mmCIF file of C-alpha atoms in Angstrom:
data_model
loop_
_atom_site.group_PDB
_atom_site.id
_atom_site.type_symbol
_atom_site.label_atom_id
_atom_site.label_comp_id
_atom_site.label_asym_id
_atom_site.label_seq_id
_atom_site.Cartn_x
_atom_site.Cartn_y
_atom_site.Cartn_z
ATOM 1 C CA UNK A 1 -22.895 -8.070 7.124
ATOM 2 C CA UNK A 2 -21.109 -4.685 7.097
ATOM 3 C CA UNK A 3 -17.342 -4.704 6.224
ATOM 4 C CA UNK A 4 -15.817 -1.565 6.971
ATOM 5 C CA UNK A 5 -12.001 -1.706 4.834
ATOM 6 C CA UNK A 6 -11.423 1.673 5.592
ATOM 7 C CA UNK A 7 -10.144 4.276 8.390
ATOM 8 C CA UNK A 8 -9.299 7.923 9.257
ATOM 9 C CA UNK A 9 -6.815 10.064 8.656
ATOM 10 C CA UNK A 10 -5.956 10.889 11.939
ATOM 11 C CA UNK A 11 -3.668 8.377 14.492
ATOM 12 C CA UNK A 12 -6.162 9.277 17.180
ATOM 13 C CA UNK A 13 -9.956 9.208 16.352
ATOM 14 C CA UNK A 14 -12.581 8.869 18.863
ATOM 15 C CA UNK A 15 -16.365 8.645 17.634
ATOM 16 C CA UNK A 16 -18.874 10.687 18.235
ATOM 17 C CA UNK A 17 -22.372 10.086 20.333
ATOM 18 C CA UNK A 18 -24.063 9.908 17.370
ATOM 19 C CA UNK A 19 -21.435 7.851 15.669
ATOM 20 C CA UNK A 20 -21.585 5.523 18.491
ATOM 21 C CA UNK A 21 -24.942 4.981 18.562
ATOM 22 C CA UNK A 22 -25.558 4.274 14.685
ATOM 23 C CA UNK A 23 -23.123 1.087 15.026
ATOM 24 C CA UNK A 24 -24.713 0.304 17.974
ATOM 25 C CA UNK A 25 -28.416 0.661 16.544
ATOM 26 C CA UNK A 26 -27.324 -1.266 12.930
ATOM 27 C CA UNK A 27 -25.634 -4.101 15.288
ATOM 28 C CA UNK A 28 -28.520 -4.774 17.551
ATOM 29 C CA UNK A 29 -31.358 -3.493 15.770
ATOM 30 C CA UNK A 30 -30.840 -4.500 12.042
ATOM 31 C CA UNK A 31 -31.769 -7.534 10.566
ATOM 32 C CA UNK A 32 -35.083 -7.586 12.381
ATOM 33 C CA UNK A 33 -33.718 -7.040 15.738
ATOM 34 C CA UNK A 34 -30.596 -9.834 15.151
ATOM 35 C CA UNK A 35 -28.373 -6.998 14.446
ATOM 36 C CA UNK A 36 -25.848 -7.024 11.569
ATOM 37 C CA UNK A 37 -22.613 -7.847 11.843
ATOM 38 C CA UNK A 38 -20.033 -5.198 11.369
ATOM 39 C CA UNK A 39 -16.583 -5.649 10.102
ATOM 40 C CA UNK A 40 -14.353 -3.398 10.393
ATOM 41 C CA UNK A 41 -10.331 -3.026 9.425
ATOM 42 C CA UNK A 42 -8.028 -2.596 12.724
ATOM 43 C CA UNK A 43 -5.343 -0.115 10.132
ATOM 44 C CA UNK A 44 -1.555 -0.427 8.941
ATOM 45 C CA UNK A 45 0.784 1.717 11.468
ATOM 46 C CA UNK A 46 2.032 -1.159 13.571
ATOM 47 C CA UNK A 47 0.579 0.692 16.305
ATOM 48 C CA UNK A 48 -2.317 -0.344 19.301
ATOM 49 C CA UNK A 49 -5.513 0.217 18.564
ATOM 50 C CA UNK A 50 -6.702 1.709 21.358
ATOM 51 C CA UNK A 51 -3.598 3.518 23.134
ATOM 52 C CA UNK A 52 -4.644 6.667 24.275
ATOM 53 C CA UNK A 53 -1.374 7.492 26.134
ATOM 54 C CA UNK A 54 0.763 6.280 23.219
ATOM 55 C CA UNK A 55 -1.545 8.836 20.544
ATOM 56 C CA UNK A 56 -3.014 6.336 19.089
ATOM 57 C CA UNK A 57 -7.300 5.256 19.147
ATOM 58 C CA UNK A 58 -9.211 3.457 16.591
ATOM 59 C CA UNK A 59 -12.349 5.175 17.501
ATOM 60 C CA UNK A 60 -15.052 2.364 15.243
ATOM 61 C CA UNK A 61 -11.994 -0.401 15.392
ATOM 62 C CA UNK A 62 -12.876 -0.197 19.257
ATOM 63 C CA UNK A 63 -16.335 0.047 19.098
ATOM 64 C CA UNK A 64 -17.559 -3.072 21.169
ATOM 65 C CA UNK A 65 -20.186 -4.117 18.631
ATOM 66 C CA UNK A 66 -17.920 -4.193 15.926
ATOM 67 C CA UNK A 67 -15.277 -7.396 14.627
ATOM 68 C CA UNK A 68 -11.726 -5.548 14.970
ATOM 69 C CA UNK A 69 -9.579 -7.305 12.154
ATOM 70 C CA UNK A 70 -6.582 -7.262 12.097
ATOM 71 C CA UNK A 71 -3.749 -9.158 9.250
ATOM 72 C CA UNK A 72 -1.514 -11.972 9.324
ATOM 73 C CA UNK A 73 0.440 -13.652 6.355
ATOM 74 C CA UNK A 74 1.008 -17.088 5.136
ATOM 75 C CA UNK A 75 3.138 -18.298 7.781
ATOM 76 C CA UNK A 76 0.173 -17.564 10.769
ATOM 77 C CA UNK A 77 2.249 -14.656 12.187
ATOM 78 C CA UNK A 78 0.822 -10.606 12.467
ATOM 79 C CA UNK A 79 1.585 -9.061 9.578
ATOM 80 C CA UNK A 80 4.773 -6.685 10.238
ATOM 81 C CA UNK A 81 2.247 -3.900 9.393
ATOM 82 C CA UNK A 82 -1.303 -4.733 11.273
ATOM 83 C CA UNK A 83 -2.008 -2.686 14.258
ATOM 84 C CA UNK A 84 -3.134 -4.440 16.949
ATOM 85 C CA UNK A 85 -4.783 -4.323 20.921
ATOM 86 C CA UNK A 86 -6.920 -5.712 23.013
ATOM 87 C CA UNK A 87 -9.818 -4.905 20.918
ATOM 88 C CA UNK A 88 -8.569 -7.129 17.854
ATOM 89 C CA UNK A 89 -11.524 -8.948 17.622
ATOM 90 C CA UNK A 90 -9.835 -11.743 14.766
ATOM 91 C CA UNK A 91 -6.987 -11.885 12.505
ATOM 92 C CA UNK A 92 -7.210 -12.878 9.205
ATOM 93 C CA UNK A 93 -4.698 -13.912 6.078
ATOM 94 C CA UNK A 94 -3.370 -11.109 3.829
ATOM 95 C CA UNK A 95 0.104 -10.173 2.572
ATOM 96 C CA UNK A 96 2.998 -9.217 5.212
ATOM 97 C CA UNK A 97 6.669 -9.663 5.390
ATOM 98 C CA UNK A 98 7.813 -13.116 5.087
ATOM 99 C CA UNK A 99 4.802 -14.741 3.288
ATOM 100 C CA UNK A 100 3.025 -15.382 0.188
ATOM 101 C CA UNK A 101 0.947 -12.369 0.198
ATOM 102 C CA UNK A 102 -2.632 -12.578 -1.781
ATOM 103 C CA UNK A 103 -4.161 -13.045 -5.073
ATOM 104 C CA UNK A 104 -8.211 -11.143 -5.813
ATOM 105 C CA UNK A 105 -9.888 -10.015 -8.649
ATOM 106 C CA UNK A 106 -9.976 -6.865 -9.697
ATOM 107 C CA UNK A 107 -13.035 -6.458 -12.482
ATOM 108 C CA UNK A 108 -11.975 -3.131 -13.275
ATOM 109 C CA UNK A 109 -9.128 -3.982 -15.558
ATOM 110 C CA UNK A 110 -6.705 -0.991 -15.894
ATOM 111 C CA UNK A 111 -8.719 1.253 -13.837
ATOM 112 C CA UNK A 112 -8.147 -1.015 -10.881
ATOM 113 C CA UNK A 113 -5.021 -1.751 -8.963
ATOM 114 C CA UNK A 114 -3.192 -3.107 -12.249
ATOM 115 C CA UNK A 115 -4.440 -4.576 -15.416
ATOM 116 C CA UNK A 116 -6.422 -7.342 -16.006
ATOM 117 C CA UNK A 117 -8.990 -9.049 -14.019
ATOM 118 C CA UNK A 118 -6.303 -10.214 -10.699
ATOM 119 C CA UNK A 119 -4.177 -8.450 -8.810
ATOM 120 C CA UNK A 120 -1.566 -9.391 -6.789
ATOM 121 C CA UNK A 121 -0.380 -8.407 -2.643
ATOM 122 C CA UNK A 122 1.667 -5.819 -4.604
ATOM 123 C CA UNK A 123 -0.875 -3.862 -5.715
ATOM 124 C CA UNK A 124 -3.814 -5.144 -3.033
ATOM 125 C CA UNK A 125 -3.116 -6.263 1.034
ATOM 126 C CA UNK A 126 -3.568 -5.146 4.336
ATOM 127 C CA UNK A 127 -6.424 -5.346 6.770
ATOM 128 C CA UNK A 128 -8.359 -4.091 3.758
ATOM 129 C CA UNK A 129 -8.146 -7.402 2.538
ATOM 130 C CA UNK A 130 -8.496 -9.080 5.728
ATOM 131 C CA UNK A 131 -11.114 -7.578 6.573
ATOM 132 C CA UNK A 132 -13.680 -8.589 3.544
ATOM 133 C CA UNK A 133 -12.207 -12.172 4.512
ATOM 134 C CA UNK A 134 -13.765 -11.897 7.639
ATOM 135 C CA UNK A 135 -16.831 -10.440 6.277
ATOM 136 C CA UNK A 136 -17.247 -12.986 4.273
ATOM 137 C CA UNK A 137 -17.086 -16.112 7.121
ATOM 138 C CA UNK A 138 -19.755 -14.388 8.673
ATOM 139 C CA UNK A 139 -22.034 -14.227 5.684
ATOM 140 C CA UNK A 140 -21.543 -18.218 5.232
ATOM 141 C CA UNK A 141 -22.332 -18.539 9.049
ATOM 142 C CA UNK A 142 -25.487 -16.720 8.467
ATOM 143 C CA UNK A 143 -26.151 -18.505 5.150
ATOM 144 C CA UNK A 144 -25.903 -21.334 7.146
ATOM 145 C CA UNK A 145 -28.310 -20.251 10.640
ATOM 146 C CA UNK A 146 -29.494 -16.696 9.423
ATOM 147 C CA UNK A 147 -31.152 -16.934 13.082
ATOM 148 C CA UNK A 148 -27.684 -16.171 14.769
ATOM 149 C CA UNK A 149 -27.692 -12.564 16.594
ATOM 150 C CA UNK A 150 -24.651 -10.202 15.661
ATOM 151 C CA UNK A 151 -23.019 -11.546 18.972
ATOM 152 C CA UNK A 152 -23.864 -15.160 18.582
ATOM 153 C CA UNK A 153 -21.727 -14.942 14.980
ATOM 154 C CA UNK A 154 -19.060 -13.141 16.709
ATOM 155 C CA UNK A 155 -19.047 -15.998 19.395
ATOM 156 C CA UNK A 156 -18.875 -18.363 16.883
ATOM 157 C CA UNK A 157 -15.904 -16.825 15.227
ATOM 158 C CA UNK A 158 -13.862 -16.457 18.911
ATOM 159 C CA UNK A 159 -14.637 -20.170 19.517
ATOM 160 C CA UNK A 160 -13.557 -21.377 16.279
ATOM 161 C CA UNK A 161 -10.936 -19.302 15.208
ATOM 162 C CA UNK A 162 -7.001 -20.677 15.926
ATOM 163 C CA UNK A 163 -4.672 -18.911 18.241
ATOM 164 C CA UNK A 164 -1.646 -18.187 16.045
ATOM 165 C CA UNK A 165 2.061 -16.308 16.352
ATOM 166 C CA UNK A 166 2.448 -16.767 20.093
ATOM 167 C CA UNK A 167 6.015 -15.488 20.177
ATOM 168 C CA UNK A 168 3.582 -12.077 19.172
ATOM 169 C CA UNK A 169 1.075 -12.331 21.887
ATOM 170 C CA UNK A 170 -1.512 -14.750 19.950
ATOM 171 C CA UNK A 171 -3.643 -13.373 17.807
ATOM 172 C CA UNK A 172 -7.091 -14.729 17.896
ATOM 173 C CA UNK A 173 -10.533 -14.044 18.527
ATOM 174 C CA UNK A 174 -10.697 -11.640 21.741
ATOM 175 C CA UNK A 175 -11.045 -13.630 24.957
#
């Protein structure tokens, strides 16, 4: 499993041949010709992933072998911040206006996000930490029938996962 908790700098990124073709060679050639799953964080501007018109295009968000996550908090809505699209692939708990927010470790002490060995949604949230979420369900799926392709994992996480915030178009598993 590849999980991808980061982006680019620019609104509007749209990837390369060669780009294009490494995800889609690691996604249906890795693991022996199973493909790995890739992960990968949908971004933080409240904006559509893939909304050319509108300036905006998550360029490996979009990719179609990759698992577009985007965040929701505690209360099963988007996360005020969590761009979103068509291509959202699943969303997944992590801080956002109105809920709980997140608790992780952080080994790194003071050279992490704050002292000690936890941090809190003030220091740590996002799809950043959706993402690895995410990442990690499909790890225990394969831990469970390492036999699954990279699409029969992503299947399993459309069937499975709950359709939530309708009042914000339902975010689920694409489909």
């Amino acid at each position: 499993v590849i999980s991808c908790s980061w982006g680019v700098g620019a609104r509007s990124f749209t990837l390369s041949t060669s780009m294009k073709q490494s995800i889609t060679r690691a996604a249906t050639e890795g693991r022996g010709g199973k493909g790995c799953v890739i992960v990968f964080a949908a971004g933080n501007e409240n904006s559509d992933i893939d909304d050319v018109a509108g300036g905006t295009r998550s360029g490996f968000a979009i990719h179609p072998d990759v698992i577009a996550v985007s965040a929701s908090n505690s209360r099963d809505q988007r996360s005020h911040y969590s761009n979103f699209g068509a291509a959202i692939w699943v969303c997944a708990p992590s801080s956002g206006a109105g809920g709980q927010g997140i608790i992780t470790t952080d080994r790194r002490g003071s050279a992490g996000y704050q002292s000690g060995d936890y941090t809190t949604v003030e220091k740590f949230g996002g799809t950043s930490s959706s993402t690895p979420l995410v990442a990690g369900l499909c790890a225990l799926i394969l831990s469970v029938n390492s036999d699954l392709t990279a699409e029969e994992v992503k299947d399993v996480l459309k069937i499975t996962a709950d359709k939530i915030d309708p009042a914000n178009g339902n975010y689920d598993a694409a489909g």
